[in-house]
Coordinates of C-alpha atoms in Angstrom, one line a residue:
M908 CA 93.7 65.4 -20.8
L909 CA 91.9 67.7 -23.3
V910 CA 93.7 68.8 -26.4
A911 CA 92.9 72.1 -28.0
V912 CA 92.6 71.3 -31.7
S913 CA 92.3 74.1 -34.4
G914 CA 92.8 71.7 -37.3
G915 CA 96.2 73.2 -38.1
P916 CA 99.5 71.2 -38.2
D917 CA 100.6 71.8 -34.7
S918 CA 97.4 70.8 -32.9
T919 CA 96.7 67.9 -35.3
A920 CA 100.2 66.5 -34.6
L921 CA 99.8 67.0 -30.8
L922 CA 96.4 65.1 -30.9
L923 CA 97.8 62.3 -33.0
A924 CA 100.9 61.9 -30.8
L925 CA 99.0 61.9 -27.5
A926 CA 96.3 59.5 -28.8
A927 CA 99.0 57.2 -30.3
D928 CA 100.8 57.0 -26.9
G929 CA 97.7 55.4 -25.4
N930 CA 96.8 58.5 -23.4
T931 CA 93.2 59.0 -22.5
V932 CA 92.5 62.3 -24.4
G933 CA 89.6 64.3 -25.5
A934 CA 89.6 67.2 -27.9
A935 CA 88.1 70.7 -27.9
H936 CA 87.6 73.0 -30.9
Y937 CA 86.5 76.6 -30.7
D938 CA 85.0 77.9 -34.0
H939 CA 85.7 81.7 -33.9
A940 CA 83.3 82.1 -36.8
L941 CA 85.6 84.7 -38.3
Q942 CA 85.9 83.1 -41.8
P943 CA 83.2 81.7 -44.1
T944 CA 84.9 78.3 -44.1
S945 CA 85.1 78.0 -40.3
G946 CA 82.3 75.4 -40.3
L947 CA 84.3 73.2 -42.7
V948 CA 87.3 73.4 -40.3
A949 CA 85.1 72.2 -37.5
E950 CA 83.9 69.3 -39.7
H951 CA 87.6 68.5 -40.5
V952 CA 88.4 68.3 -36.8
G953 CA 85.3 66.2 -36.2
T954 CA 86.4 63.7 -38.9
L955 CA 89.9 63.5 -37.4
C956 CA 88.5 62.9 -33.9
R957 CA 86.1 60.2 -35.1
R958 CA 88.9 58.4 -36.9
L959 CA 91.0 58.5 -33.7
G960 CA 88.1 57.5 -31.4
V961 CA 88.5 60.8 -29.5
E962 CA 85.5 62.6 -28.0
L963 CA 85.3 66.2 -29.3
L964 CA 83.7 69.2 -27.7
I965 CA 82.9 72.0 -30.1
E966 CA 81.6 75.5 -29.5
R967 CA 80.9 78.2 -32.1
R968 CA 81.1 81.9 -31.3
D969 CA 77.6 83.2 -31.1
R970 CA 78.2 86.8 -29.9
P971 CA 80.1 89.8 -31.2
L972 CA 83.8 90.0 -30.4
P973 CA 84.7 92.5 -27.7
H974 CA 86.2 95.7 -29.0
G975 CA 90.0 95.9 -29.5
S976 CA 92.3 93.5 -31.2
I977 CA 90.5 90.7 -33.0
Q978 CA 93.3 88.3 -32.2
A979 CA 93.3 89.1 -28.5
A980 CA 89.5 89.0 -28.3
A981 CA 89.4 85.6 -30.1
R982 CA 92.1 84.3 -27.8
T983 CA 90.1 85.3 -24.7
L984 CA 87.0 83.6 -26.0
R985 CA 88.9 80.5 -27.0
Y986 CA 90.6 80.1 -23.6
D987 CA 87.3 80.7 -21.8
F988 CA 85.8 77.9 -23.9
L989 CA 88.8 75.6 -23.2
E990 CA 88.3 76.0 -19.5
R991 CA 84.6 75.2 -19.7
A992 CA 85.4 72.2 -22.0
R993 CA 88.1 71.0 -19.5
I994 CA 85.6 71.0 -16.7
R995 CA 82.9 69.3 -18.8
A996 CA 85.4 66.6 -19.9
N997 CA 86.6 66.2 -16.3
A998 CA 90.2 66.7 -17.6
D999 CA 93.0 67.8 -15.4
V1000 CA 94.8 69.8 -18.1
V1001 CA 94.3 71.3 -21.5
A1002 CA 97.2 70.7 -24.0
I1003 CA 98.0 73.6 -26.3
A1004 CA 100.1 73.0 -29.4
H1005 CA 102.5 75.9 -29.2
T1006 CA 105.9 75.1 -30.7
A1007 CA 109.5 76.4 -30.5
D1008 CA 108.7 78.6 -33.5
D1009 CA 105.9 80.2 -31.5
V1010 CA 108.3 80.9 -28.6
V1011 CA 110.8 82.6 -30.9
E1012 CA 108.1 84.6 -32.7
G1013 CA 106.7 85.7 -29.3
V1014 CA 110.1 86.8 -28.0
V1015 CA 110.8 88.8 -31.1
L1016 CA 107.3 90.4 -30.9
H1017 CA 107.9 91.3 -27.2
L1018 CA 111.3 92.9 -28.1
L1019 CA 109.7 94.9 -30.9
R1020 CA 107.1 96.2 -28.4
G1021 CA 109.7 97.2 -25.9
C1022 CA 108.9 94.5 -23.3
G1023 CA 112.1 94.7 -21.2
L1024 CA 113.7 91.6 -19.8
A1025 CA 110.5 90.0 -18.6
G1026 CA 109.3 89.5 -22.1
L1027 CA 112.4 87.5 -23.1
R1028 CA 111.3 84.5 -21.1
G1029 CA 108.9 83.2 -23.7
M1030 CA 105.9 81.0 -23.0
P1031 CA 105.8 78.9 -19.9
A1032 CA 105.4 75.1 -20.4
R1033 CA 102.5 75.3 -18.0
R1034 CA 100.2 78.1 -16.8
G1035 CA 97.5 76.9 -14.5
V1036 CA 95.6 74.1 -16.3
F1037 CA 97.1 74.9 -19.7
V1038 CA 100.2 72.8 -20.7
R1039 CA 102.4 73.2 -23.8
P1040 CA 104.1 69.9 -24.5
L1041 CA 105.5 71.0 -27.9
L1042 CA 107.6 74.0 -26.9
A1043 CA 110.9 72.1 -27.7
V1044 CA 109.6 70.9 -31.1
W1045 CA 110.1 73.0 -34.3
R1046 CA 107.2 73.5 -36.8
R1047 CA 109.3 71.7 -39.4
E1048 CA 109.4 68.6 -37.2
V1049 CA 105.6 68.8 -36.8
V1050 CA 105.1 69.0 -40.6
D1051 CA 107.5 66.0 -41.1
Y1052 CA 105.6 64.0 -38.4
L1053 CA 102.3 64.6 -40.2
D1054 CA 103.9 63.9 -43.7
Q1055 CA 105.2 60.5 -42.4
R1056 CA 101.7 59.6 -41.4
G1057 CA 100.0 60.9 -44.6
I1058 CA 98.0 63.4 -42.6
E1059 CA 97.1 66.7 -44.3
P1060 CA 96.2 69.4 -41.8
L1061 CA 94.4 72.6 -42.6
E1062 CA 96.2 75.9 -42.9
D1063 CA 94.6 79.0 -41.4
P1064 CA 94.7 81.8 -43.9
A1065 CA 95.3 84.3 -41.1
N1066 CA 98.7 82.6 -40.5
S1067 CA 99.9 84.1 -43.8
N1068 CA 98.2 87.5 -43.5
P1069 CA 100.8 90.2 -43.1
A1070 CA 98.2 92.5 -41.5
Y1071 CA 99.2 90.6 -38.3
A1072 CA 102.5 91.5 -36.5
R1073 CA 103.2 87.9 -35.7
V1074 CA 102.9 87.0 -39.4
R1075 CA 105.3 89.8 -40.3
V1076 CA 107.8 88.4 -37.8
R1077 CA 107.4 84.9 -39.2
L1078 CA 107.6 85.9 -42.9
D1079 CA 110.0 88.9 -42.8
I1080 CA 112.0 89.4 -39.7
L1081 CA 113.0 85.8 -38.8
P1082 CA 114.0 85.0 -42.4
A1083 CA 116.1 88.2 -42.5
L1084 CA 117.8 87.2 -39.2
E1085 CA 118.5 83.7 -40.6
R1086 CA 120.0 85.2 -43.8
D1087 CA 122.3 87.4 -41.8
R1088 CA 123.1 84.8 -39.1
P1089 CA 122.3 81.3 -40.2
G1090 CA 121.0 79.1 -37.4
I1091 CA 120.2 82.1 -35.1
V1092 CA 116.5 81.3 -34.8
Q1093 CA 117.2 77.8 -33.5
R1094 CA 119.6 79.2 -30.9
F1095 CA 116.9 81.4 -29.3

């Protein structure tokens, strides 16, 4: 199994949990080269993998992003890399660290974009060679898991940038729903 590791809390916790369970895992990190500190993030991921004895495959974006949404273009390049890394590592699957929070945020985004009923399904636990073992785990649980182990993950500044619709859902819409209907987010 290959674990996609960004250096953030979710992927760090997923790598730790899978490695601790005695699974044979490798890690893959795609450096989007979108921020001046992206090289430091790759170093952080490398340090974590060396500490765990996990082989790491890294690739840095070396060409311009395709036109359109930066997030969509970066995602396409990242998944293309993950597929190449999976083949190189001879892994059956790539584990992606999406959590229950990501599912809720995605469903709300789909609703806001007028998705119809099809968009209410959320993310599949598996799509081809990509698996998402943390879909039933909340981000707060991930943070607690890391805190208990004294692990300090990195936080991507883009995750708090309100220029992105997903961040506005996370920081504005979901908290407003929770204030009006406590516990609603966990019932999604």
